[in-house]
Amino acid sequence: VKRIFWAGCPSCDRDFIVNWELRTGTIPLRCPYCTHRFLADEAARIDERY
Amino acid sequence: VSTVASEAGLLAAATGEATEGTPTLRQYLNRIVGRPDDLRVVSREVRPADFDVTGVLEHLERIDQHPAVLFTHPQDLRGRPAEAALLANLFASRARCAEMLGLDPAQAGAELGAAYAARVGRTVTPVTVPSADAPVHAHVLQGDDATFDALPAVRHFEMDLGPVLTMAHAMRAPGEDFYNVTFAKTFPEDGGRRGGITIHTPDMSRMLREWARRGERVPIVNVLGHDPAFWLGSLALTPYGTNEYETIGGCMGRPVRLTPSVTWGAEVMVPADAEIVVEGEIVPGERTVVNPFGEISRQYQAQELAPVMEVKAVTFRERPIMQEVYSAHREHFLLGLIPREGSIFNMLRRELGNVTAVNLPYSGCGRFTCYISMKDPQEGQPKLAALKTLAAAPMFQTVVVVDSDIDVFKEEDVLWAINMYVDPHRDIDLLKGMREPTDFRAMRDNRLLVDATRPRHIAFPTRPQVPPHVLERINLDEWLANGPQEGNQ
C-alpha cells in the first residue's frame, strides 16, 4: 500500500489525503475545497503516521 | 425525478441503428423507458460540477433504488447548457447488465459471468467506415473550441479535487496495430484545454512506458458514450497485445465500427458510433496533480501526480448522451466484477470441475472478496480452489468457499455457512506477503482463505429441509391465487 498523509489547508483549514510522493519537493498540493495551492511543508498540519 | 422521457427527444433516435448483436445505447434506453426501476429522467437544469448528479443518485441509493438516471439538461463546466445529455448509473443492476448482453434479466446470477466470458472469447474484427459515415463526427470542435469545458463533467464527492470524466480511454501501442481500452479518470484543468489522467492498469501503463522511451507525444482517445456492451467488453481481462476493439466486438456481437481520428487520421482510429470522443495527446514528461477521488474501495484515493492530456479535438453525435459512472457504488462494482466472475468461474471449472458458482459481492466492492460454491468437494479441494483463485486474481483479500447448496449470491447464506461450519483453527488460512494491493486495506499484503464447506471428517448435522417432492407438488401461484380474499371472508 502506498504511504499517504493528511494535509491541512493553510487557507481554508480543511484536511485532505495525499500520496507520499508529494510530501517533499516543489510541486504544490491543491486543496480540493478551496483550490489553494501550497507545499506540504506549508500545511496547517500534517498527519503522516505510518 | 421524473419517469417521463419523451420530452428529452433523445430516446426516439434509435431507428437506423445496428440490428445485430447486443442493443445499442439508444435501443436499450428505448427498451427501459417506462420502467421506473430501471430508468428515471431528470429534465430540470442541473449542475453536475456542483454535486447535483451525485445528490440525486445518493438519494436513490439511500432508498435502495438503483435506476439509470438520464439528466436531459445538464450544465457544462462553464455553467452553460451542455450540448450533451448525461446518463449515470446505467450499469447499477445485474439484471440490466444481463439484458445489455442479450440475456434474460432472470439470468443475472451465475449465468451472467459465464455468458460474458463466452462472449469476449469470440473476438470480432473491427470494420472501418469513412468519417462521413461516422455519427461521432457529426460535430467537430478543434483549436480553441476543443476543450473539456463543453462537457457536463460530474463532481462526485465532497473531497474530490473537482469534476471528473469517468469513462474509458483508448490508446494504440507504439509501432503496433493493437489498442488498449481502459477506464481511467480525467480531471479537466486549465480552462478545459488539458486534464490529468489517472492510469493505473498494467497494460495501458506499459504502453505509456513504451511511448515514453520514444519521447513522443502519445495519442489518446477519451470515449464518453457508447453502446452498453462496448463498456462491458472493454473490461475483459486480456493479455497484453490483445486488440481490445476485437474483444469488445465479441462482447457486442458485431464489429466495432472505427473511423479515422480527426487529429491523426488513420494512424489512430476512433469508435465511429461513440456518443462523444475527446482526442488528445499525453505530453512526455509532464505531470499534474489529480485526486482526491472517491474510488472503488469506497474510500478516497489520495492526491497524486498523473500524466497530462492536451485536448486536440472534441467530436460528438447529434444530441449526444455523455455517460458517467457513479464511482464507489454498485455501478462501479458491477462493471468490474462481471468480467472477473466469468474468468474465475471458467478457470475453476476447467481445473477442478465441480465449481458451481462464483460471486464477487458488493460488500467487497466487487473486487476484494470472492465467494465460490463447489458440489461435493473432496478433502482439501476448497482450499485448492481458493488458492487457485488468489493466484489468478491476487487483488482479492478474502476468498470463501461454500457447498453448492449455499447460494453465493445470497450473502446472508454465505455468512450462515461461515458461522456454522468454520472452525477458525482448521478452516481459516492467512497467506502473508502477497502482492500489495493498490487500494488501501488494513490487511495490506495478507490474504484470508476461508473453507466454509460443511465438515465431512466428523459426524455433523445437516440443514433442515421440506421434502423436495412436496415443493415440486405445490404450485405456489395456484395455491395462493385467492388465499388472502378467502382468509378475509
Coordinates of C-alpha atoms in Angstrom, one line a residue:
Chain A
V1 CA 0.0 0.0 0.0
K2 CA 1.3 3.4 -0.9
R3 CA 2.0 5.6 2.0
I4 CA -0.3 8.6 2.4
F5 CA -0.5 11.6 4.7
W6 CA -3.3 14.0 5.6
A7 CA -2.6 17.7 5.0
G8 CA -4.5 20.7 6.5
C9 CA -5.0 23.5 4.0
P10 CA -3.5 26.8 5.4
S11 CA -6.2 28.8 3.6
C12 CA -9.5 27.0 4.5
D13 CA -8.2 24.8 7.3
R14 CA -9.8 21.6 5.9
D15 CA -7.9 18.3 5.6
F16 CA -7.4 16.0 2.6
I17 CA -5.3 13.0 1.8
V18 CA -2.2 13.0 -0.3
N19 CA 0.2 10.4 -1.6
W20 CA 3.7 10.3 0.0
E21 CA 5.3 11.3 -3.3
L22 CA 4.1 14.8 -2.7
R23 CA 5.3 15.0 0.9
T24 CA 8.6 16.7 -0.2
G25 CA 9.7 18.6 -3.3
T26 CA 8.5 21.6 -5.2
I27 CA 5.1 20.5 -6.5
P28 CA 2.3 22.3 -4.6
L29 CA -0.6 20.3 -3.3
R30 CA -4.0 21.5 -4.4
C31 CA -6.8 21.9 -1.8
P32 CA -10.0 20.2 -3.1
Y33 CA -12.1 22.5 -1.1
C34 CA -10.8 26.0 -1.9
T35 CA -8.3 25.3 -4.8
H36 CA -5.5 26.9 -2.7
R37 CA -2.0 25.6 -3.7
F38 CA 0.7 25.1 -1.1
L39 CA 3.7 23.0 -0.4
A40 CA 3.3 20.1 2.1
D41 CA 5.7 21.9 4.5
E42 CA 3.3 24.9 4.4
A43 CA 0.3 22.8 5.6
A44 CA -1.6 23.9 8.6
R45 CA -0.9 20.4 10.0
I46 CA 0.3 17.1 8.7
D47 CA -0.7 13.6 9.9
E48 CA 2.0 11.3 8.5
R49 CA 1.8 8.3 10.9
Y50 CA 2.7 5.1 9.2
Chain B
V1 CA -37.1 12.8 -10.7
S2 CA -39.5 12.1 -13.5
T3 CA -40.3 8.9 -15.3
V4 CA -41.2 10.8 -18.4
A5 CA -38.5 10.5 -21.1
S6 CA -40.2 11.5 -24.3
E7 CA -39.7 15.3 -23.8
A8 CA -36.0 14.7 -24.0
G9 CA -36.3 13.8 -27.6
L10 CA -33.2 11.6 -27.1
L11 CA -34.8 8.2 -27.0
A12 CA -36.5 8.4 -30.3
A13 CA -33.3 8.3 -32.2
A14 CA -32.8 4.5 -32.1
T15 CA -34.1 3.9 -35.6
G16 CA -31.4 3.1 -38.2
E17 CA -29.1 1.7 -35.6
A18 CA -27.4 -1.7 -35.5
T19 CA -29.7 -4.7 -35.9
E20 CA -27.4 -7.5 -34.9
G21 CA -25.8 -8.4 -31.6
T22 CA -26.5 -6.6 -28.3
P23 CA -28.6 -3.4 -28.1
T24 CA -27.1 0.0 -28.9
L25 CA -27.3 2.6 -26.2
R26 CA -30.4 4.2 -27.6
Q27 CA -32.1 0.9 -28.3
Y28 CA -31.5 -0.1 -24.7
L29 CA -32.8 3.2 -23.4
N30 CA -35.9 2.8 -25.5
R31 CA -36.4 -0.7 -24.0
I32 CA -36.2 0.5 -20.4
V33 CA -38.2 3.8 -20.7
G34 CA -41.4 3.4 -18.7
R35 CA -39.7 1.0 -16.3
P36 CA -39.1 3.3 -13.3
D37 CA -37.0 0.7 -11.5
D38 CA -34.6 0.9 -14.4
L39 CA -34.7 4.4 -15.8
R40 CA -35.5 7.8 -14.3
V41 CA -35.3 11.1 -16.1
V42 CA -34.3 14.5 -14.6
S43 CA -35.4 17.2 -17.0
R44 CA -34.7 20.3 -15.0
E45 CA -31.4 22.0 -15.5
V46 CA -28.7 20.6 -13.2
R47 CA -25.2 21.5 -12.3
P48 CA -23.1 18.3 -12.4
A49 CA -20.0 20.1 -11.2
D50 CA -21.8 21.2 -8.1
F51 CA -22.9 17.7 -6.9
D52 CA -26.4 17.8 -8.4
V53 CA -26.0 14.5 -10.2
T54 CA -24.5 12.5 -7.3
G55 CA -27.0 14.2 -5.0
V56 CA -29.8 12.6 -7.0
L57 CA -28.0 9.2 -7.1
E58 CA -27.2 9.2 -3.4
H59 CA -30.9 9.9 -2.6
L60 CA -31.9 6.9 -4.7
E61 CA -29.1 4.8 -3.2
R62 CA -30.4 5.5 0.3
I63 CA -33.9 4.1 -0.5
D64 CA -32.2 1.1 -2.2
Q65 CA -33.2 2.1 -5.7
H66 CA -30.7 1.8 -8.5
P67 CA -32.2 3.0 -11.8
A68 CA -30.1 4.6 -14.5
V69 CA -30.7 8.3 -14.5
L70 CA -30.8 10.5 -17.6
F71 CA -30.2 14.2 -17.0
T72 CA -31.5 15.9 -20.1
H73 CA -30.4 19.4 -19.3
P74 CA -27.0 19.4 -17.5
Q75 CA -24.8 22.4 -17.5
D76 CA -21.2 22.2 -18.9
L77 CA -18.2 23.1 -16.9
R78 CA -18.6 26.8 -17.6
G79 CA -22.2 26.8 -16.4
R80 CA -23.8 26.9 -19.9
P81 CA -26.4 24.5 -21.1
A82 CA -24.4 21.5 -22.4
E83 CA -24.9 20.0 -25.8
A84 CA -24.9 16.6 -24.3
A85 CA -27.4 14.9 -22.0
L86 CA -25.9 13.0 -19.2
L87 CA -26.5 9.3 -18.3
A88 CA -25.4 7.8 -15.0
N89 CA -25.9 4.6 -13.1
L90 CA -26.8 2.5 -16.2
F91 CA -24.8 -0.5 -15.0
A92 CA -26.1 -0.5 -11.4
S93 CA -28.2 -3.6 -11.7
R94 CA -27.2 -7.2 -12.6
A95 CA -30.5 -7.7 -14.4
R96 CA -29.8 -4.7 -16.6
C97 CA -26.3 -5.9 -17.3
A98 CA -27.7 -9.3 -18.3
E99 CA -30.2 -7.6 -20.6
M100 CA -27.4 -5.4 -22.1
L101 CA -25.6 -8.6 -23.0
G102 CA -28.6 -10.0 -24.7
L103 CA -29.6 -12.3 -21.8
D104 CA -32.9 -12.6 -20.0
P105 CA -32.9 -10.4 -16.8
A106 CA -33.5 -13.6 -14.9
Q107 CA -30.1 -14.8 -16.0
A108 CA -28.4 -12.3 -13.7
G109 CA -26.8 -14.8 -11.3
A110 CA -24.1 -17.3 -12.1
E111 CA -25.1 -17.3 -15.8
L112 CA -24.1 -13.7 -16.2
G113 CA -20.3 -14.1 -15.7
A114 CA -20.2 -17.3 -17.7
A115 CA -22.1 -15.7 -20.6
Y116 CA -19.9 -12.7 -20.5
A117 CA -16.7 -14.9 -20.7
A118 CA -18.2 -16.8 -23.7
R119 CA -18.9 -13.5 -25.5
V120 CA -15.5 -11.9 -25.1
G121 CA -13.9 -15.2 -26.1
R122 CA -15.4 -14.8 -29.6
T123 CA -13.4 -11.9 -30.9
V124 CA -14.8 -9.9 -33.8
T125 CA -12.5 -7.9 -36.1
P126 CA -13.5 -4.2 -36.3
V127 CA -14.6 -2.6 -39.6
T128 CA -13.6 0.8 -40.9
V129 CA -16.1 3.4 -42.0
P130 CA -15.3 6.8 -43.6
S131 CA -15.6 9.9 -41.4
A132 CA -18.7 11.0 -43.4
D133 CA -20.5 7.8 -42.2
A134 CA -19.4 8.2 -38.6
P135 CA -22.1 9.5 -36.3
V136 CA -19.5 10.7 -33.8
H137 CA -18.2 13.1 -36.5
A138 CA -21.5 14.9 -36.8
H139 CA -19.9 17.8 -34.9
V140 CA -16.2 18.5 -34.7
L141 CA -14.6 21.1 -32.4
Q142 CA -10.9 21.9 -32.9
G143 CA -8.5 24.6 -31.9
D144 CA -9.6 26.9 -29.1
D145 CA -13.1 25.4 -29.3
A146 CA -11.8 21.9 -28.3
T147 CA -12.0 21.8 -24.5
F148 CA -13.3 19.6 -21.8
D149 CA -15.3 22.6 -20.6
A150 CA -18.0 21.9 -23.1
L151 CA -18.9 18.7 -21.3
P152 CA -21.1 18.1 -18.3
A153 CA -18.4 16.6 -16.1
V154 CA -19.5 15.4 -12.7
R155 CA -18.1 16.3 -9.3
H156 CA -19.0 13.2 -7.2
F157 CA -17.9 13.6 -3.6
E158 CA -17.1 16.4 -1.2
M159 CA -13.3 15.8 -1.0
D160 CA -12.9 15.2 -4.8
L161 CA -10.4 17.5 -6.4
G162 CA -13.0 18.6 -9.0
P163 CA -15.3 17.4 -11.7
V164 CA -14.2 14.2 -13.4
L165 CA -14.8 12.3 -16.7
T166 CA -15.1 8.6 -15.7
M167 CA -15.3 6.6 -18.9
A168 CA -12.7 4.8 -20.9
H169 CA -9.6 5.8 -22.9
A170 CA -8.3 4.1 -25.9
M171 CA -4.6 4.0 -26.8
R172 CA -2.7 2.4 -29.6
A173 CA 0.6 0.6 -28.7
P174 CA 3.6 2.4 -30.3
G175 CA 4.6 0.8 -33.6
E176 CA 1.9 -1.8 -33.2
D177 CA -1.6 -2.3 -34.5
F178 CA -3.5 -3.1 -31.3
Y179 CA -5.4 -0.9 -29.0
N180 CA -6.0 -1.0 -25.3
V181 CA -9.3 0.4 -23.9
T182 CA -9.3 1.2 -20.2
F183 CA -11.4 3.1 -17.8
A184 CA -9.4 6.0 -16.4
K185 CA -10.4 9.2 -14.8
T186 CA -9.8 12.6 -16.4
F187 CA -9.6 15.7 -14.3
P188 CA -10.1 18.7 -16.6
E189 CA -7.9 21.8 -15.8
D190 CA -6.6 24.9 -17.4
G191 CA -9.9 26.0 -18.8
G192 CA -10.5 22.5 -20.1
R193 CA -7.6 22.6 -22.6
R194 CA -5.9 19.8 -20.7
G195 CA -6.5 17.3 -18.0
G196 CA -4.7 14.8 -15.7
I197 CA -5.4 11.1 -16.3
T198 CA -5.1 8.5 -13.6
I199 CA -3.8 5.5 -15.5
H200 CA -3.2 2.6 -13.1
T201 CA -4.0 -0.5 -15.2
P202 CA -1.0 -2.7 -16.1
D203 CA -1.4 -2.7 -19.9
M204 CA -2.0 1.0 -20.5
S205 CA 0.8 1.8 -18.0
R206 CA 3.1 -0.4 -20.1
M207 CA 2.0 1.3 -23.3
L208 CA 2.8 4.7 -21.7
R209 CA 6.3 3.5 -20.7
E210 CA 6.9 2.3 -24.3
W211 CA 5.8 5.7 -25.6
A212 CA 7.9 7.5 -23.0
R213 CA 11.0 5.6 -24.2
R214 CA 10.4 7.2 -27.6
G215 CA 9.9 10.6 -26.1
E216 CA 6.9 11.2 -28.4
R217 CA 3.5 12.7 -27.6
V218 CA 1.1 9.9 -27.0
P219 CA -2.2 9.9 -28.9
I220 CA -5.1 9.1 -26.6
V221 CA -8.8 9.0 -27.1
N222 CA -11.4 9.5 -24.3
V223 CA -14.6 7.8 -25.3
L224 CA -17.5 9.3 -23.3
G225 CA -20.5 7.4 -24.6
H226 CA -21.1 4.2 -26.5
D227 CA -23.3 1.0 -26.5
P228 CA -23.6 -0.8 -23.2
A229 CA -21.7 -3.9 -24.4
F230 CA -18.9 -1.7 -25.6
W231 CA -18.1 -0.8 -22.0
L232 CA -18.6 -4.3 -20.6
G233 CA -16.3 -5.7 -23.3
S234 CA -13.6 -3.1 -22.6
L235 CA -13.3 -4.5 -19.1
A236 CA -12.4 -8.1 -20.2
L237 CA -9.2 -9.4 -18.7
T238 CA -7.0 -9.8 -21.7
P239 CA -3.2 -10.3 -22.1
Y240 CA -1.0 -7.5 -23.4
G241 CA -1.0 -7.4 -27.1
T242 CA -4.7 -8.1 -27.5
N243 CA -6.6 -5.7 -29.8
E244 CA -9.3 -4.8 -27.4
Y245 CA -11.6 -3.5 -30.1
E246 CA -11.8 -7.1 -31.2
T247 CA -12.7 -8.3 -27.7
I248 CA -15.3 -5.5 -27.5
G249 CA -16.7 -6.6 -30.8
G250 CA -17.1 -10.1 -29.4
C251 CA -19.0 -8.7 -26.4
M252 CA -21.2 -6.6 -28.7
G253 CA -21.8 -9.5 -31.0
R254 CA -20.9 -7.3 -34.0
P255 CA -17.8 -5.5 -35.2
V256 CA -16.8 -2.2 -33.6
R257 CA -17.0 0.4 -36.3
L258 CA -13.9 2.5 -36.4
T259 CA -13.2 5.7 -38.3
P260 CA -10.0 7.8 -38.7
S261 CA -9.5 10.3 -36.0
V262 CA -9.7 14.0 -37.0
T263 CA -6.3 14.7 -35.4
W264 CA -4.1 11.8 -36.6
G265 CA -6.2 10.3 -39.5
A266 CA -5.9 6.5 -39.9
E267 CA -2.9 6.4 -37.6
V268 CA -5.3 6.4 -34.7
M269 CA -8.8 5.0 -35.2
V270 CA -11.7 6.0 -33.0
P271 CA -15.1 4.4 -32.4
A272 CA -17.4 5.7 -35.1
D273 CA -20.6 5.1 -33.2
A274 CA -19.4 6.7 -29.9
E275 CA -21.6 9.5 -28.5
I276 CA -18.6 11.8 -27.7
V277 CA -14.9 11.4 -28.3
V278 CA -12.1 13.6 -27.0
E279 CA -8.9 13.3 -29.0
G280 CA -5.8 14.4 -27.1
E281 CA -2.1 13.9 -26.6
I282 CA -0.2 13.0 -23.5
V283 CA 2.7 15.4 -23.1
P284 CA 6.0 13.5 -22.5
G285 CA 7.5 14.1 -19.0
E286 CA 4.7 16.4 -17.8
R287 CA 2.6 15.5 -14.8
T288 CA -0.1 17.3 -12.8
V289 CA -1.9 16.9 -9.5
V290 CA -5.1 14.8 -9.5
N291 CA -7.3 13.4 -6.8
P292 CA -8.6 13.0 -4.1
F293 CA -11.4 11.0 -5.6
G294 CA -14.0 8.6 -4.1
E295 CA -12.8 5.3 -5.6
I296 CA -13.7 1.6 -5.9
S297 CA -12.8 0.7 -2.3
R298 CA -15.4 3.3 -1.1
Q299 CA -12.6 5.4 0.2
Y300 CA -10.9 8.5 -1.1
Q301 CA -7.9 7.9 -3.3
A302 CA -5.1 10.2 -2.3
Q303 CA -3.8 13.2 -4.2
E304 CA -1.1 12.2 -6.6
L305 CA 0.7 13.1 -9.8
A306 CA -0.6 11.9 -13.2
P307 CA 0.1 12.3 -16.9
V308 CA -1.3 15.3 -18.7
M309 CA -3.5 15.1 -21.7
E310 CA -3.8 18.1 -24.0
V311 CA -7.1 18.3 -25.9
K312 CA -6.8 18.3 -29.7
A313 CA -10.4 17.7 -30.8
V314 CA -13.9 17.1 -29.4
T315 CA -16.3 15.3 -31.7
F316 CA -19.9 14.2 -31.0
R317 CA -23.2 12.9 -32.4
E318 CA -26.3 14.9 -32.8
R319 CA -27.8 15.4 -29.3
P320 CA -25.1 13.2 -27.7
I321 CA -25.5 11.3 -24.4
M322 CA -22.4 11.5 -22.2
Q323 CA -22.1 8.6 -19.9
E324 CA -20.7 8.6 -16.5
V325 CA -20.1 6.0 -13.7
Y326 CA -21.3 6.6 -10.2
S327 CA -18.0 5.6 -8.6
A328 CA -17.7 3.8 -5.3
H329 CA -21.2 2.4 -5.8
R330 CA -23.0 -0.5 -7.4
E331 CA -22.4 0.5 -10.9
H332 CA -18.7 0.8 -10.4
F333 CA -18.6 -2.5 -8.6
L334 CA -20.6 -4.3 -11.3
L335 CA -18.6 -3.0 -14.2
G336 CA -15.5 -4.8 -12.9
L337 CA -17.0 -7.8 -11.2
I338 CA -18.8 -9.3 -14.1
P339 CA -15.7 -9.9 -16.2
R340 CA -13.8 -11.3 -13.1
E341 CA -16.7 -13.6 -12.1
G342 CA -16.7 -15.1 -15.6
S343 CA -13.0 -15.6 -16.0
I344 CA -12.6 -17.1 -12.5
F345 CA -15.6 -19.4 -12.9
N346 CA -14.2 -20.6 -16.2
M347 CA -10.7 -21.2 -14.8
L348 CA -12.0 -23.1 -11.8
R349 CA -14.4 -25.2 -13.9
R350 CA -11.6 -26.1 -16.2
E351 CA -9.2 -27.0 -13.4
L352 CA -11.4 -28.5 -10.7
G353 CA -14.7 -29.3 -12.5
N354 CA -17.1 -29.2 -9.5
V355 CA -17.3 -25.4 -9.0
T356 CA -20.9 -24.3 -9.4
A357 CA -20.9 -20.5 -9.0
V358 CA -18.6 -17.5 -8.3
N359 CA -19.8 -14.2 -6.8
L360 CA -17.8 -11.1 -6.1
P361 CA -20.2 -9.4 -3.6
Y362 CA -21.0 -5.7 -3.3
S363 CA -19.7 -5.9 0.3
G364 CA -16.2 -6.5 -1.2
C365 CA -16.7 -3.7 -3.7
G366 CA -16.9 -6.3 -6.5
R367 CA -13.1 -6.6 -6.3
F368 CA -11.8 -7.7 -2.9
T369 CA -14.0 -10.6 -1.8
C370 CA -14.8 -13.8 -3.7
Y371 CA -17.4 -16.4 -2.8
I372 CA -17.1 -19.8 -4.5
S373 CA -19.5 -22.7 -4.3
M374 CA -18.5 -26.4 -5.0
K375 CA -20.5 -29.5 -5.4
D376 CA -19.4 -32.4 -3.1
P377 CA -15.8 -31.1 -2.7
Q378 CA -13.2 -33.7 -1.8
E379 CA -10.9 -33.1 1.2
G380 CA -8.6 -30.2 0.5
Q381 CA -10.4 -29.1 -2.6
P382 CA -12.0 -25.9 -1.2
K383 CA -8.5 -24.7 -0.1
L384 CA -7.1 -25.6 -3.5
A385 CA -9.9 -23.6 -5.2
A386 CA -9.2 -20.6 -3.0
L387 CA -5.5 -20.8 -3.7
K388 CA -6.1 -21.0 -7.5
T389 CA -8.4 -18.1 -7.3
L390 CA -5.9 -16.0 -5.4
A391 CA -3.1 -16.9 -7.9
A392 CA -5.3 -15.8 -10.8
A393 CA -6.6 -12.7 -9.1
P394 CA -4.3 -11.5 -6.3
M395 CA -6.3 -8.4 -5.7
F396 CA -8.8 -10.5 -3.7
Q397 CA -8.5 -10.0 0.1
T398 CA -10.8 -12.8 1.2
V399 CA -11.8 -16.0 -0.6
V400 CA -14.7 -18.0 0.9
V401 CA -15.6 -21.5 -0.4
V402 CA -19.1 -23.0 0.4
D403 CA -21.1 -26.0 -0.7
S404 CA -23.3 -25.8 -3.7
D405 CA -26.5 -25.8 -1.6
I406 CA -25.4 -22.3 -0.4
D407 CA -26.4 -19.6 -2.9
V408 CA -23.3 -17.5 -3.2
F409 CA -25.5 -14.6 -4.4
K410 CA -27.2 -14.6 -1.0
E411 CA -24.7 -13.1 1.3
E412 CA -26.8 -14.0 4.4
D413 CA -26.5 -17.7 3.4
V414 CA -22.7 -17.4 2.9
L415 CA -22.3 -15.8 6.4
W416 CA -24.5 -18.5 7.8
A417 CA -22.2 -21.1 6.4
I418 CA -19.2 -19.3 7.9
N419 CA -21.0 -19.1 11.3
M420 CA -22.0 -22.8 11.4
Y421 CA -19.2 -24.7 9.6
V422 CA -16.0 -22.8 10.2
D423 CA -13.5 -23.8 12.9
P424 CA -11.1 -20.9 12.7
H425 CA -8.2 -23.0 13.7
R426 CA -8.8 -25.6 10.9
D427 CA -10.6 -23.7 8.2
I428 CA -9.1 -20.2 8.0
D429 CA -5.7 -19.7 6.5
L430 CA -3.8 -16.5 6.4
L431 CA -1.4 -16.0 3.5
K432 CA 1.3 -13.5 4.2
G433 CA 3.4 -11.4 1.9
M434 CA 1.2 -11.4 -1.2
R435 CA 1.3 -8.6 -3.7
E436 CA 0.4 -5.2 -2.1
P437 CA -3.0 -4.0 -3.2
T438 CA -3.2 -0.6 -4.8
D439 CA -6.2 0.2 -2.7
F440 CA -6.0 1.0 1.0
R441 CA -6.9 -2.0 3.1
A442 CA -5.8 -2.6 6.7
M443 CA -4.9 -6.2 5.8
R444 CA -2.2 -4.9 3.4
D445 CA -0.4 -7.7 1.7
N446 CA -2.0 -10.5 3.6
R447 CA -5.0 -12.6 2.4
L448 CA -7.7 -14.8 4.1
L449 CA -8.8 -18.1 2.8
V450 CA -12.0 -19.5 4.4
D451 CA -13.2 -23.1 3.9
A452 CA -16.9 -22.7 4.9
T453 CA -18.0 -26.1 3.4
R454 CA -19.8 -28.5 5.8
P455 CA -17.3 -30.6 7.8
R456 CA -17.1 -34.0 6.3
H457 CA -14.4 -35.6 8.5
I458 CA -16.7 -35.8 11.6
A459 CA -20.4 -36.5 12.2
F460 CA -22.1 -33.2 11.6
P461 CA -25.8 -32.1 11.3
T462 CA -27.5 -31.2 8.1
R463 CA -29.7 -28.2 7.3
P464 CA -33.5 -28.7 7.8
Q465 CA -35.5 -29.0 4.6
V466 CA -39.0 -29.5 3.4
P467 CA -39.1 -32.7 1.3
P468 CA -38.2 -31.7 -2.3
H469 CA -41.1 -33.8 -3.8
V470 CA -43.5 -31.7 -1.8
L471 CA -42.1 -28.4 -3.2
E472 CA -42.5 -29.9 -6.7
R473 CA -46.0 -30.9 -6.0
I474 CA -47.1 -27.4 -4.8
N475 CA -47.5 -24.7 -7.5
L476 CA -47.4 -21.6 -5.3
D477 CA -49.3 -19.4 -7.8
E478 CA -52.2 -21.8 -7.9
W479 CA -52.3 -22.4 -4.2
L480 CA -52.2 -18.7 -3.3
A481 CA -54.4 -17.5 -6.1
N482 CA -57.4 -16.5 -3.8
G483 CA -55.8 -17.1 -0.5
P484 CA -56.0 -13.6 1.2
Q485 CA -59.5 -13.0 0.0
E486 CA -60.7 -16.3 1.3
G487 CA -59.0 -15.6 4.6
N488 CA -60.8 -12.3 5.0
Q489 CA -64.2 -13.8 4.5

